[in-house]
């Protein structure tokens, strides 16, 4: 079980103004794999790698949070961090 991030990220994945609360690395991974509007991107690829490293215990949740935010910005999503 992953520890919750220090601060959740609110992201509008489905429609503008309808925010999902992402507060764990696992939730971020699922959002990027299942619900992401783009299939590729440098920040998306990096974020998926960082999340995998966090789940393996090689990096911190804060690393995943920052990478997730970067991927959201790259995808043009409305994000509140």
PDB file of N, CA, C and O in Angstrom:
ATOM      1  N   UNK A   1       0.847  -1.192   0.000  1.00  0.00           N
ATOM      2  CA  UNK A   1       0.000   0.000   0.000  1.00  0.00           C
ATOM      3  C   UNK A   1       0.883   1.242   0.000  1.00  0.00           C
ATOM      4  O   UNK A   1       1.788   1.364   0.811  1.00  0.00           O
ATOM      5  N   UNK A   2       0.601   2.144  -0.899  1.00  0.00           N
ATOM      6  CA  UNK A   2       1.374   3.374  -1.003  1.00  0.00           C
ATOM      7  C   UNK A   2       0.882   4.404   0.009  1.00  0.00           C
ATOM      8  O   UNK A   2      -0.309   4.514   0.255  1.00  0.00           O
ATOM      9  N   UNK A   3       1.802   5.156   0.551  1.00  0.00           N
ATOM     10  CA  UNK A   3       1.424   6.264   1.430  1.00  0.00           C
ATOM     11  C   UNK A   3       0.831   7.388   0.588  1.00  0.00           C
ATOM     12  O   UNK A   3       1.288   7.631  -0.527  1.00  0.00           O
ATOM     13  N   UNK A   4      -0.172   8.074   1.111  1.00  0.00           N
ATOM     14  CA  UNK A   4      -0.734   9.208   0.371  1.00  0.00           C
ATOM     15  C   UNK A   4       0.310  10.303   0.169  1.00  0.00           C
ATOM     16  O   UNK A   4       1.202  10.469   0.999  1.00  0.00           O
ATOM     17  N   UNK A   5       0.174  11.034  -0.922  1.00  0.00           N
ATOM     18  CA  UNK A   5       1.056  12.174  -1.174  1.00  0.00           C
ATOM     19  C   UNK A   5       0.823  13.237  -0.116  1.00  0.00           C
ATOM     20  O   UNK A   5      -0.266  13.320   0.477  1.00  0.00           O
ATOM     21  N   UNK A   6       1.811  14.096   0.085  1.00  0.00           N
ATOM     22  CA  UNK A   6       1.693  15.167   1.082  1.00  0.00           C
ATOM     23  C   UNK A   6       0.572  16.134   0.725  1.00  0.00           C
ATOM     24  O   UNK A   6      -0.080  16.691   1.594  1.00  0.00           O
ATOM     25  N   UNK A   7       0.343  16.320  -0.574  1.00  0.00           N
ATOM     26  CA  UNK A   7      -0.727  17.207  -1.037  1.00  0.00           C
ATOM     27  C   UNK A   7      -1.361  16.578  -2.272  1.00  0.00           C
ATOM     28  O   UNK A   7      -0.656  16.243  -3.223  1.00  0.00           O
ATOM     29  N   UNK A   8      -2.683  16.387  -2.278  1.00  0.00           N
ATOM     30  CA  UNK A   8      -3.320  15.789  -3.456  1.00  0.00           C
ATOM     31  C   UNK A   8      -3.257  16.697  -4.673  1.00  0.00           C
ATOM     32  O   UNK A   8      -3.064  17.910  -4.546  1.00  0.00           O
ATOM     33  N   UNK A   9      -3.412  16.094  -5.833  1.00  0.00           N
ATOM     34  CA  UNK A   9      -3.477  16.834  -7.095  1.00  0.00           C
ATOM     35  C   UNK A   9      -4.907  16.699  -7.611  1.00  0.00           C
ATOM     36  O   UNK A   9      -5.434  15.597  -7.709  1.00  0.00           O
ATOM     37  N   UNK A  10      -5.519  17.834  -7.921  1.00  0.00           N
ATOM     38  CA  UNK A  10      -6.851  17.824  -8.521  1.00  0.00           C
ATOM     39  C   UNK A  10      -6.680  17.980 -10.023  1.00  0.00           C
ATOM     40  O   UNK A  10      -5.989  18.887 -10.485  1.00  0.00           O
ATOM     41  N   UNK A  11      -7.293  17.082 -10.774  1.00  0.00           N
ATOM     42  CA  UNK A  11      -7.110  17.082 -12.222  1.00  0.00           C
ATOM     43  C   UNK A  11      -8.442  16.845 -12.920  1.00  0.00           C
ATOM     44  O   UNK A  11      -9.229  16.002 -12.493  1.00  0.00           O
ATOM     45  N   UNK A  12      -8.696  17.622 -13.954  1.00  0.00           N
ATOM     46  CA  UNK A  12      -9.934  17.478 -14.736  1.00  0.00           C
ATOM     47  C   UNK A  12      -9.643  16.559 -15.918  1.00  0.00           C
ATOM     48  O   UNK A  12      -9.159  17.003 -16.952  1.00  0.00           O
ATOM     49  N   UNK A  13      -9.922  15.276 -15.745  1.00  0.00           N
ATOM     50  CA  UNK A  13      -9.643  14.291 -16.794  1.00  0.00           C
ATOM     51  C   UNK A  13     -10.834  14.084 -17.723  1.00  0.00           C
ATOM     52  O   UNK A  13     -10.667  13.934 -18.919  1.00  0.00           O
ATOM     53  N   UNK A  14     -12.026  14.033 -17.174  1.00  0.00           N
ATOM     54  CA  UNK A  14     -13.194  13.684 -17.980  1.00  0.00           C
ATOM     55  C   UNK A  14     -13.811  14.888 -18.664  1.00  0.00           C
ATOM     56  O   UNK A  14     -14.163  14.822 -19.828  1.00  0.00           O
ATOM     57  N   UNK A  15     -13.944  15.985 -17.935  1.00  0.00           N
ATOM     58  CA  UNK A  15     -14.504  17.202 -18.510  1.00  0.00           C
ATOM     59  C   UNK A  15     -14.004  18.393 -17.717  1.00  0.00           C
ATOM     60  O   UNK A  15     -13.689  18.263 -16.539  1.00  0.00           O
ATOM     61  N   UNK A  16     -13.921  19.560 -18.347  1.00  0.00           N
ATOM     62  CA  UNK A  16     -13.432  20.753 -17.639  1.00  0.00           C
ATOM     63  C   UNK A  16     -14.284  21.052 -16.408  1.00  0.00           C
ATOM     64  O   UNK A  16     -15.501  20.950 -16.450  1.00  0.00           O
ATOM     65  N   UNK A  17     -13.601  21.369 -15.317  1.00  0.00           N
ATOM     66  CA  UNK A  17     -14.295  21.723 -14.092  1.00  0.00           C
ATOM     67  C   UNK A  17     -14.728  20.541 -13.238  1.00  0.00           C
ATOM     68  O   UNK A  17     -15.183  20.715 -12.122  1.00  0.00           O
ATOM     69  N   UNK A  18     -14.585  19.329 -13.748  1.00  0.00           N
ATOM     70  CA  UNK A  18     -14.926  18.127 -12.977  1.00  0.00           C
ATOM     71  C   UNK A  18     -13.605  17.463 -12.559  1.00  0.00           C
ATOM     72  O   UNK A  18     -12.976  16.779 -13.364  1.00  0.00           O
ATOM     73  N   UNK A  19     -13.217  17.711 -11.317  1.00  0.00           N
ATOM     74  CA  UNK A  19     -11.891  17.290 -10.868  1.00  0.00           C
ATOM     75  C   UNK A  19     -11.898  15.933 -10.178  1.00  0.00           C
ATOM     76  O   UNK A  19     -12.808  15.621  -9.418  1.00  0.00           O
ATOM     77  N   UNK A  20     -10.854  15.174 -10.471  1.00  0.00           N
ATOM     78  CA  UNK A  20     -10.563  13.942  -9.744  1.00  0.00           C
ATOM     79  C   UNK A  20      -9.472  14.272  -8.734  1.00  0.00           C
ATOM     80  O   UNK A  20      -8.566  15.048  -9.032  1.00  0.00           O
ATOM     81  N   UNK A  21      -9.546  13.659  -7.572  1.00  0.00           N
ATOM     82  CA  UNK A  21      -8.545  13.836  -6.539  1.00  0.00           C
ATOM     83  C   UNK A  21      -7.536  12.695  -6.646  1.00  0.00           C
ATOM     84  O   UNK A  21      -7.886  11.539  -6.420  1.00  0.00           O
ATOM     85  N   UNK A  22      -6.316  13.013  -7.023  1.00  0.00           N
ATOM     86  CA  UNK A  22      -5.252  12.009  -7.123  1.00  0.00           C
ATOM     87  C   UNK A  22      -4.299  12.251  -5.957  1.00  0.00           C
ATOM     88  O   UNK A  22      -3.706  13.328  -5.853  1.00  0.00           O
ATOM     89  N   UNK A  23      -4.187  11.267  -5.071  1.00  0.00           N
ATOM     90  CA  UNK A  23      -3.348  11.491  -3.889  1.00  0.00           C
ATOM     91  C   UNK A  23      -2.390  10.346  -3.578  1.00  0.00           C
ATOM     92  O   UNK A  23      -1.763  10.329  -2.519  1.00  0.00           O
ATOM     93  N   UNK A  24      -2.273   9.386  -4.509  1.00  0.00           N
ATOM     94  CA  UNK A  24      -1.278   8.320  -4.344  1.00  0.00           C
ATOM     95  C   UNK A  24      -0.607   8.036  -5.690  1.00  0.00           C
ATOM     96  O   UNK A  24      -1.166   8.348  -6.749  1.00  0.00           O
ATOM     97  N   UNK A  25       0.552   7.442  -5.622  1.00  0.00           N
ATOM     98  CA  UNK A  25       1.267   7.058  -6.838  1.00  0.00           C
ATOM     99  C   UNK A  25       0.457   6.045  -7.634  1.00  0.00           C
ATOM    100  O   UNK A  25       0.386   6.115  -8.862  1.00  0.00           O
ATOM    101  N   UNK A  26      -0.188   5.103  -6.945  1.00  0.00           N
ATOM    102  CA  UNK A  26      -1.006   4.095  -7.624  1.00  0.00           C
ATOM    103  C   UNK A  26      -2.143   4.756  -8.398  1.00  0.00           C
ATOM    104  O   UNK A  26      -2.400   4.418  -9.552  1.00  0.00           O
ATOM    105  N   UNK A  27      -2.818   5.721  -7.769  1.00  0.00           N
ATOM    106  CA  UNK A  27      -3.925   6.418  -8.442  1.00  0.00           C
ATOM    107  C   UNK A  27      -3.421   7.190  -9.657  1.00  0.00           C
ATOM    108  O   UNK A  27      -4.067   7.221 -10.708  1.00  0.00           O
ATOM    109  N   UNK A  28      -2.247   7.802  -9.525  1.00  0.00           N
ATOM    110  CA  UNK A  28      -1.668   8.539 -10.647  1.00  0.00           C
ATOM    111  C   UNK A  28      -1.353   7.595 -11.805  1.00  0.00           C
ATOM    112  O   UNK A  28      -1.633   7.899 -12.968  1.00  0.00           O
ATOM    113  N   UNK A  29      -0.774   6.450 -11.484  1.00  0.00           N
ATOM    114  CA  UNK A  29      -0.452   5.461 -12.522  1.00  0.00           C
ATOM    115  C   UNK A  29      -1.704   5.035 -13.269  1.00  0.00           C
ATOM    116  O   UNK A  29      -1.724   5.007 -14.501  1.00  0.00           O
ATOM    117  N   UNK A  30      -2.757   4.707 -12.525  1.00  0.00           N
ATOM    118  CA  UNK A  30      -4.003   4.275 -13.163  1.00  0.00           C
ATOM    119  C   UNK A  30      -4.583   5.372 -14.028  1.00  0.00           C
ATOM    120  O   UNK A  30      -5.076   5.114 -15.130  1.00  0.00           O
ATOM    121  N   UNK A  31      -4.551   6.616 -13.540  1.00  0.00           N
ATOM    122  CA  UNK A  31      -5.089   7.727 -14.326  1.00  0.00           C
ATOM    123  C   UNK A  31      -4.338   7.861 -15.650  1.00  0.00           C
ATOM    124  O   UNK A  31      -4.960   8.041 -16.706  1.00  0.00           O
ATOM    125  N   UNK A  32      -3.015   7.757 -15.597  1.00  0.00           N
ATOM    126  CA  UNK A  32      -2.217   7.915 -16.823  1.00  0.00           C
ATOM    127  C   UNK A  32      -2.410   6.747 -17.779  1.00  0.00           C
ATOM    128  O   UNK A  32      -2.387   6.920 -18.997  1.00  0.00           O
ATOM    129  N   UNK A  33      -2.619   5.563 -17.241  1.00  0.00           N
ATOM    130  CA  UNK A  33      -2.779   4.371 -18.088  1.00  0.00           C
ATOM    131  C   UNK A  33      -4.205   4.279 -18.644  1.00  0.00           C
ATOM    132  O   UNK A  33      -4.401   3.991 -19.825  1.00  0.00           O
ATOM    133  N   UNK A  34      -5.201   4.553 -17.810  1.00  0.00           N
ATOM    134  CA  UNK A  34      -6.598   4.316 -18.192  1.00  0.00           C
ATOM    135  C   UNK A  34      -7.305   5.526 -18.798  1.00  0.00           C
ATOM    136  O   UNK A  34      -8.119   5.375 -19.696  1.00  0.00           O
ATOM    137  N   UNK A  35      -7.042   6.718 -18.279  1.00  0.00           N
ATOM    138  CA  UNK A  35      -7.888   7.870 -18.596  1.00  0.00           C
ATOM    139  C   UNK A  35      -7.192   9.007 -19.322  1.00  0.00           C
ATOM    140  O   UNK A  35      -7.801  10.033 -19.575  1.00  0.00           O
ATOM    141  N   UNK A  36      -5.919   8.848 -19.624  1.00  0.00           N
ATOM    142  CA  UNK A  36      -5.139   9.968 -20.184  1.00  0.00           C
ATOM    143  C   UNK A  36      -5.596  10.314 -21.589  1.00  0.00           C
ATOM    144  O   UNK A  36      -5.869   9.425 -22.398  1.00  0.00           O
ATOM    145  N   UNK A  37      -5.658  11.614 -21.923  1.00  0.00           N
ATOM    146  CA  UNK A  37      -6.131  12.019 -23.253  1.00  0.00           C
ATOM    147  C   UNK A  37      -5.098  11.826 -24.362  1.00  0.00           C
ATOM    148  O   UNK A  37      -5.444  11.837 -25.539  1.00  0.00           O
ATOM    149  N   UNK A  38      -3.832  11.656 -24.004  1.00  0.00           N
ATOM    150  CA  UNK A  38      -2.800  11.449 -25.023  1.00  0.00           C
ATOM    151  C   UNK A  38      -2.145  10.095 -24.815  1.00  0.00           C
ATOM    152  O   UNK A  38      -2.109   9.570 -23.703  1.00  0.00           O
ATOM    153  N   UNK A  39      -1.629   9.550 -25.895  1.00  0.00           N
ATOM    154  CA  UNK A  39      -0.996   8.232 -25.832  1.00  0.00           C
ATOM    155  C   UNK A  39       0.499   8.310 -25.543  1.00  0.00           C
ATOM    156  O   UNK A  39       1.081   7.357 -25.060  1.00  0.00           O
ATOM    157  N   UNK A  40       1.099   9.437 -25.910  1.00  0.00           N
ATOM    158  CA  UNK A  40       2.529   9.536 -25.704  1.00  0.00           C
ATOM    159  C   UNK A  40       2.930  10.974 -25.406  1.00  0.00           C
ATOM    160  O   UNK A  40       2.154  11.892 -25.613  1.00  0.00           O
ATOM    161  N   UNK A  41       4.130  11.100 -24.934  1.00  0.00           N
ATOM    162  CA  UNK A  41       4.688  12.396 -24.583  1.00  0.00           C
ATOM    163  C   UNK A  41       5.862  12.158 -23.664  1.00  0.00           C
ATOM    164  O   UNK A  41       5.867  11.192 -22.889  1.00  0.00           O
ATOM    165  N   UNK A  42       6.849  13.006 -23.749  1.00  0.00           N
ATOM    166  CA  UNK A  42       8.058  12.820 -22.946  1.00  0.00           C
ATOM    167  C   UNK A  42       7.747  12.852 -21.451  1.00  0.00           C
ATOM    168  O   UNK A  42       8.242  12.015 -20.687  1.00  0.00           O
ATOM    169  N   UNK A  43       6.917  13.807 -21.028  1.00  0.00           N
ATOM    170  CA  UNK A  43       6.600  13.905 -19.597  1.00  0.00           C
ATOM    171  C   UNK A  43       5.738  12.736 -19.144  1.00  0.00           C
ATOM    172  O   UNK A  43       5.906  12.233 -18.023  1.00  0.00           O
ATOM    173  N   UNK A  44       4.833  12.277 -19.997  1.00  0.00           N
ATOM    174  CA  UNK A  44       4.008  11.113 -19.668  1.00  0.00           C
ATOM    175  C   UNK A  44       4.887   9.875 -19.490  1.00  0.00           C
ATOM    176  O   UNK A  44       4.773   9.147 -18.504  1.00  0.00           O
ATOM    177  N   UNK A  45       5.773   9.650 -20.444  1.00  0.00           N
ATOM    178  CA  UNK A  45       6.676   8.492 -20.349  1.00  0.00           C
ATOM    179  C   UNK A  45       7.514   8.559 -19.074  1.00  0.00           C
ATOM    180  O   UNK A  45       7.674   7.565 -18.360  1.00  0.00           O
ATOM    181  N   UNK A  46       8.038   9.746 -18.782  1.00  0.00           N
ATOM    182  CA  UNK A  46       8.859   9.927 -17.583  1.00  0.00           C
ATOM    183  C   UNK A  46       8.035   9.677 -16.323  1.00  0.00           C
ATOM    184  O   UNK A  46       8.486   9.012 -15.392  1.00  0.00           O
ATOM    185  N   UNK A  47       6.814  10.202 -16.290  1.00  0.00           N
ATOM    186  CA  UNK A  47       5.961  10.037 -15.111  1.00  0.00           C
ATOM    187  C   UNK A  47       5.636   8.565 -14.862  1.00  0.00           C
ATOM    188  O   UNK A  47       5.630   8.108 -13.718  1.00  0.00           O
ATOM    189  N   UNK A  48       5.377   7.829 -15.926  1.00  0.00           N
ATOM    190  CA  UNK A  48       5.092   6.396 -15.764  1.00  0.00           C
ATOM    191  C   UNK A  48       6.314   5.657 -15.211  1.00  0.00           C
ATOM    192  O   UNK A  48       6.181   4.790 -14.350  1.00  0.00           O
ATOM    193  N   UNK A  49       7.498   6.027 -15.678  1.00  0.00           N
ATOM    194  CA  UNK A  49       8.729   5.418 -15.158  1.00  0.00           C
ATOM    195  C   UNK A  49       8.946   5.773 -13.689  1.00  0.00           C
ATOM    196  O   UNK A  49       9.312   4.918 -12.883  1.00  0.00           O
ATOM    197  N   UNK A  50       8.725   7.027 -13.344  1.00  0.00           N
ATOM    198  CA  UNK A  50       8.898   7.465 -11.953  1.00  0.00           C
ATOM    199  C   UNK A  50       7.905   6.732 -11.052  1.00  0.00           C
ATOM    200  O   UNK A  50       8.284   6.241  -9.980  1.00  0.00           O
ATOM    201  N   UNK A  51       6.651   6.624 -11.481  1.00  0.00           N
ATOM    202  CA  UNK A  51       5.659   5.905 -10.672  1.00  0.00           C
ATOM    203  C   UNK A  51       6.063   4.450 -10.461  1.00  0.00           C
ATOM    204  O   UNK A  51       5.925   3.917  -9.352  1.00  0.00           O
ATOM    205  N   UNK A  52       6.572   3.820 -11.506  1.00  0.00           N
ATOM    206  CA  UNK A  52       7.032   2.435 -11.372  1.00  0.00           C
ATOM    207  C   UNK A  52       8.170   2.350 -10.356  1.00  0.00           C
ATOM    208  O   UNK A  52       8.210   1.423  -9.534  1.00  0.00           O
ATOM    209  N   UNK A  53       9.086   3.300 -10.394  1.00  0.00           N
ATOM    210  CA  UNK A  53      10.198   3.320  -9.432  1.00  0.00           C
ATOM    211  C   UNK A  53       9.698   3.529  -8.005  1.00  0.00           C
ATOM    212  O   UNK A  53      10.219   2.929  -7.066  1.00  0.00           O
ATOM    213  N   UNK A  54       8.711   4.383  -7.833  1.00  0.00           N
ATOM    214  CA  UNK A  54       8.153   4.617  -6.492  1.00  0.00           C
ATOM    215  C   UNK A  54       7.526   3.333  -5.965  1.00  0.00           C
ATOM    216  O   UNK A  54       7.743   2.949  -4.808  1.00  0.00           O
ATOM    217  N   UNK A  55       6.757   2.667  -6.810  1.00  0.00           N
ATOM    218  CA  UNK A  55       6.100   1.425  -6.393  1.00  0.00           C
ATOM    219  C   UNK A  55       7.138   0.366  -6.015  1.00  0.00           C
ATOM    220  O   UNK A  55       6.928  -0.417  -5.091  1.00  0.00           O
ATOM    221  N   UNK A  56       8.308   0.393  -6.674  1.00  0.00           N
ATOM    222  CA  UNK A  56       9.395  -0.538  -6.350  1.00  0.00           C
ATOM    223  C   UNK A  56      10.206  -0.075  -5.142  1.00  0.00           C
ATOM    224  O   UNK A  56      11.129  -0.772  -4.716  1.00  0.00           O
ATOM    225  N   UNK A  57       9.899   1.118  -4.622  1.00  0.00           N
ATOM    226  CA  UNK A  57      10.626   1.621  -3.463  1.00  0.00           C
ATOM    227  C   UNK A  57      11.917   2.344  -3.791  1.00  0.00           C
ATOM    228  O   UNK A  57      12.733   2.599  -2.903  1.00  0.00           O
ATOM    229  N   UNK A  58      12.119   2.707  -5.064  1.00  0.00           N
ATOM    230  CA  UNK A  58      13.366   3.356  -5.485  1.00  0.00           C
ATOM    231  C   UNK A  58      13.304   4.873  -5.440  1.00  0.00           C
ATOM    232  O   UNK A  58      14.334   5.539  -5.499  1.00  0.00           O
ATOM    233  N   UNK A  59      12.088   5.445  -5.409  1.00  0.00           N
ATOM    234  CA  UNK A  59      11.915   6.899  -5.394  1.00  0.00           C
ATOM    235  C   UNK A  59      10.796   7.246  -4.428  1.00  0.00           C
ATOM    236  O   UNK A  59      10.101   6.369  -3.940  1.00  0.00           O
ATOM    237  N   UNK A  60      10.611   8.546  -4.207  1.00  0.00           N
ATOM    238  CA  UNK A  60       9.597   8.982  -3.249  1.00  0.00           C
ATOM    239  C   UNK A  60       8.285   9.326  -3.935  1.00  0.00           C
ATOM    240  O   UNK A  60       8.249   9.604  -5.142  1.00  0.00           O
ATOM    241  N   UNK A  61       7.229   9.351  -3.137  1.00  0.00           N
ATOM    242  CA  UNK A  61       5.925   9.752  -3.648  1.00  0.00           C
ATOM    243  C   UNK A  61       5.945  11.167  -4.188  1.00  0.00           C
ATOM    244  O   UNK A  61       5.250  11.484  -5.152  1.00  0.00           O
ATOM    245  N   UNK A  62       6.759  12.030  -3.580  1.00  0.00           N
ATOM    246  CA  UNK A  62       6.852  13.417  -4.046  1.00  0.00           C
ATOM    247  C   UNK A  62       7.432  13.465  -5.463  1.00  0.00           C
ATOM    248  O   UNK A  62       7.024  14.293  -6.277  1.00  0.00           O
ATOM    249  N   UNK A  63       8.374  12.571  -5.772  1.00  0.00           N
ATOM    250  CA  UNK A  63       8.901  12.485  -7.141  1.00  0.00           C
ATOM    251  C   UNK A  63       7.773  12.143  -8.116  1.00  0.00           C
ATOM    252  O   UNK A  63       7.678  12.725  -9.198  1.00  0.00           O
ATOM    253  N   UNK A  64       6.936  11.196  -7.726  1.00  0.00           N
ATOM    254  CA  UNK A  64       5.826  10.788  -8.589  1.00  0.00           C
ATOM    255  C   UNK A  64       4.827  11.929  -8.750  1.00  0.00           C
ATOM    256  O   UNK A  64       4.319  12.171  -9.845  1.00  0.00           O
ATOM    257  N   UNK A  65       4.559  12.648  -7.667  1.00  0.00           N
ATOM    258  CA  UNK A  65       3.616  13.765  -7.705  1.00  0.00           C
ATOM    259  C   UNK A  65       4.085  14.833  -8.697  1.00  0.00           C
ATOM    260  O   UNK A  65       3.315  15.297  -9.542  1.00  0.00           O
ATOM    261  N   UNK A  66       5.357  15.189  -8.616  1.00  0.00           N
ATOM    262  CA  UNK A  66       5.908  16.214  -9.520  1.00  0.00           C
ATOM    263  C   UNK A  66       5.869  15.744 -10.973  1.00  0.00           C
ATOM    264  O   UNK A  66       5.526  16.512 -11.876  1.00  0.00           O
ATOM    265  N   UNK A  67       6.218  14.489 -11.211  1.00  0.00           N
ATOM    266  CA  UNK A  67       6.219  13.947 -12.571  1.00  0.00           C
ATOM    267  C   UNK A  67       4.792  13.878 -13.126  1.00  0.00           C
ATOM    268  O   UNK A  67       4.561  14.150 -14.306  1.00  0.00           O
ATOM    269  N   UNK A  68       3.837  13.530 -12.265  1.00  0.00           N
ATOM    270  CA  UNK A  68       2.430  13.458 -12.673  1.00  0.00           C
ATOM    271  C   UNK A  68       1.921  14.843 -13.084  1.00  0.00           C
ATOM    272  O   UNK A  68       1.253  14.992 -14.109  1.00  0.00           O
ATOM    273  N   UNK A  69       2.266  15.850 -12.299  1.00  0.00           N
ATOM    274  CA  UNK A  69       1.861  17.225 -12.624  1.00  0.00           C
ATOM    275  C   UNK A  69       2.454  17.648 -13.974  1.00  0.00           C
ATOM    276  O   UNK A  69       1.765  18.226 -14.814  1.00  0.00           O
ATOM    277  N   UNK A  70       3.726  17.330 -14.195  1.00  0.00           N
ATOM    278  CA  UNK A  70       4.372  17.675 -15.465  1.00  0.00           C
ATOM    279  C   UNK A  70       3.666  16.989 -16.639  1.00  0.00           C
ATOM    280  O   UNK A  70       3.463  17.596 -17.693  1.00  0.00           O
ATOM    281  N   UNK A  71       3.280  15.734 -16.456  1.00  0.00           N
ATOM    282  CA  UNK A  71       2.581  15.004 -17.518  1.00  0.00           C
ATOM    283  C   UNK A  71       1.210  15.622 -17.784  1.00  0.00           C
ATOM    284  O   UNK A  71       0.772  15.723 -18.932  1.00  0.00           O
ATOM    285  N   UNK A  72       0.527  16.064 -16.725  1.00  0.00           N
ATOM    286  CA  UNK A  72      -0.783  16.690 -16.884  1.00  0.00           C
ATOM    287  C   UNK A  72      -0.675  18.005 -17.647  1.00  0.00           C
ATOM    288  O   UNK A  72      -1.480  18.293 -18.528  1.00  0.00           O
ATOM    289  N   UNK A  73       0.336  18.791 -17.318  1.00  0.00           N
ATOM    290  CA  UNK A  73       0.566  20.059 -18.015  1.00  0.00           C
ATOM    291  C   UNK A  73       0.866  19.782 -19.496  1.00  0.00           C
ATOM    292  O   UNK A  73       0.327  20.430 -20.384  1.00  0.00           O
ATOM    293  N   UNK A  74       1.735  18.801 -19.745  1.00  0.00           N
ATOM    294  CA  UNK A  74       2.077  18.432 -21.118  1.00  0.00           C
ATOM    295  C   UNK A  74       0.831  18.039 -21.922  1.00  0.00           C
ATOM    296  O   UNK A  74       0.705  18.384 -23.097  1.00  0.00           O
ATOM    297  N   UNK A  75      -0.111  17.331 -21.271  1.00  0.00           N
ATOM    298  CA  UNK A  75      -1.321  16.869 -21.948  1.00  0.00           C
ATOM    299  C   UNK A  75      -2.377  17.969 -22.076  1.00  0.00           C
ATOM    300  O   UNK A  75      -3.437  17.743 -22.660  1.00  0.00           O
ATOM    301  N   UNK A  76      -2.087  19.143 -21.501  1.00  0.00           N
ATOM    302  CA  UNK A  76      -3.028  20.250 -21.588  1.00  0.00           C
ATOM    303  C   UNK A  76      -4.225  20.116 -20.658  1.00  0.00           C
ATOM    304  O   UNK A  76      -5.265  20.732 -20.882  1.00  0.00           O
ATOM    305  N   UNK A  77      -4.079  19.325 -19.604  1.00  0.00           N
ATOM    306  CA  UNK A  77      -5.159  19.127 -18.657  1.00  0.00           C
ATOM    307  C   UNK A  77      -5.221  20.258 -17.635  1.00  0.00           C
ATOM    308  O   UNK A  77      -4.192  20.863 -17.306  1.00  0.00           O
ATOM    309  N   UNK A  78      -6.404  20.512 -17.136  1.00  0.00           N
ATOM    310  CA  UNK A  78      -6.598  21.486 -16.069  1.00  0.00           C
ATOM    311  C   UNK A  78      -6.203  20.812 -14.762  1.00  0.00           C
ATOM    312  O   UNK A  78      -6.821  19.825 -14.350  1.00  0.00           O
ATOM    313  N   UNK A  79      -5.145  21.328 -14.136  1.00  0.00           N
ATOM    314  CA  UNK A  79      -4.620  20.690 -12.935  1.00  0.00           C
ATOM    315  C   UNK A  79      -4.444  21.727 -11.833  1.00  0.00           C
ATOM    316  O   UNK A  79      -4.030  22.854 -12.090  1.00  0.00           O
ATOM    317  N   UNK A  80      -4.803  21.332 -10.626  1.00  0.00           N
ATOM    318  CA  UNK A  80      -4.599  22.164  -9.438  1.00  0.00           C
ATOM    319  C   UNK A  80      -3.717  21.376  -8.483  1.00  0.00           C
ATOM    320  O   UNK A  80      -4.135  20.318  -7.998  1.00  0.00           O
ATOM    321  N   UNK A  81      -2.517  21.888  -8.270  1.00  0.00           N
ATOM    322  CA  UNK A  81      -1.576  21.121  -7.450  1.00  0.00           C
ATOM    323  C   UNK A  81      -1.246  21.835  -6.160  1.00  0.00           C
ATOM    324  O   UNK A  81      -1.210  23.012  -6.067  1.00  0.00           O
TER     325      UNK A  81
END
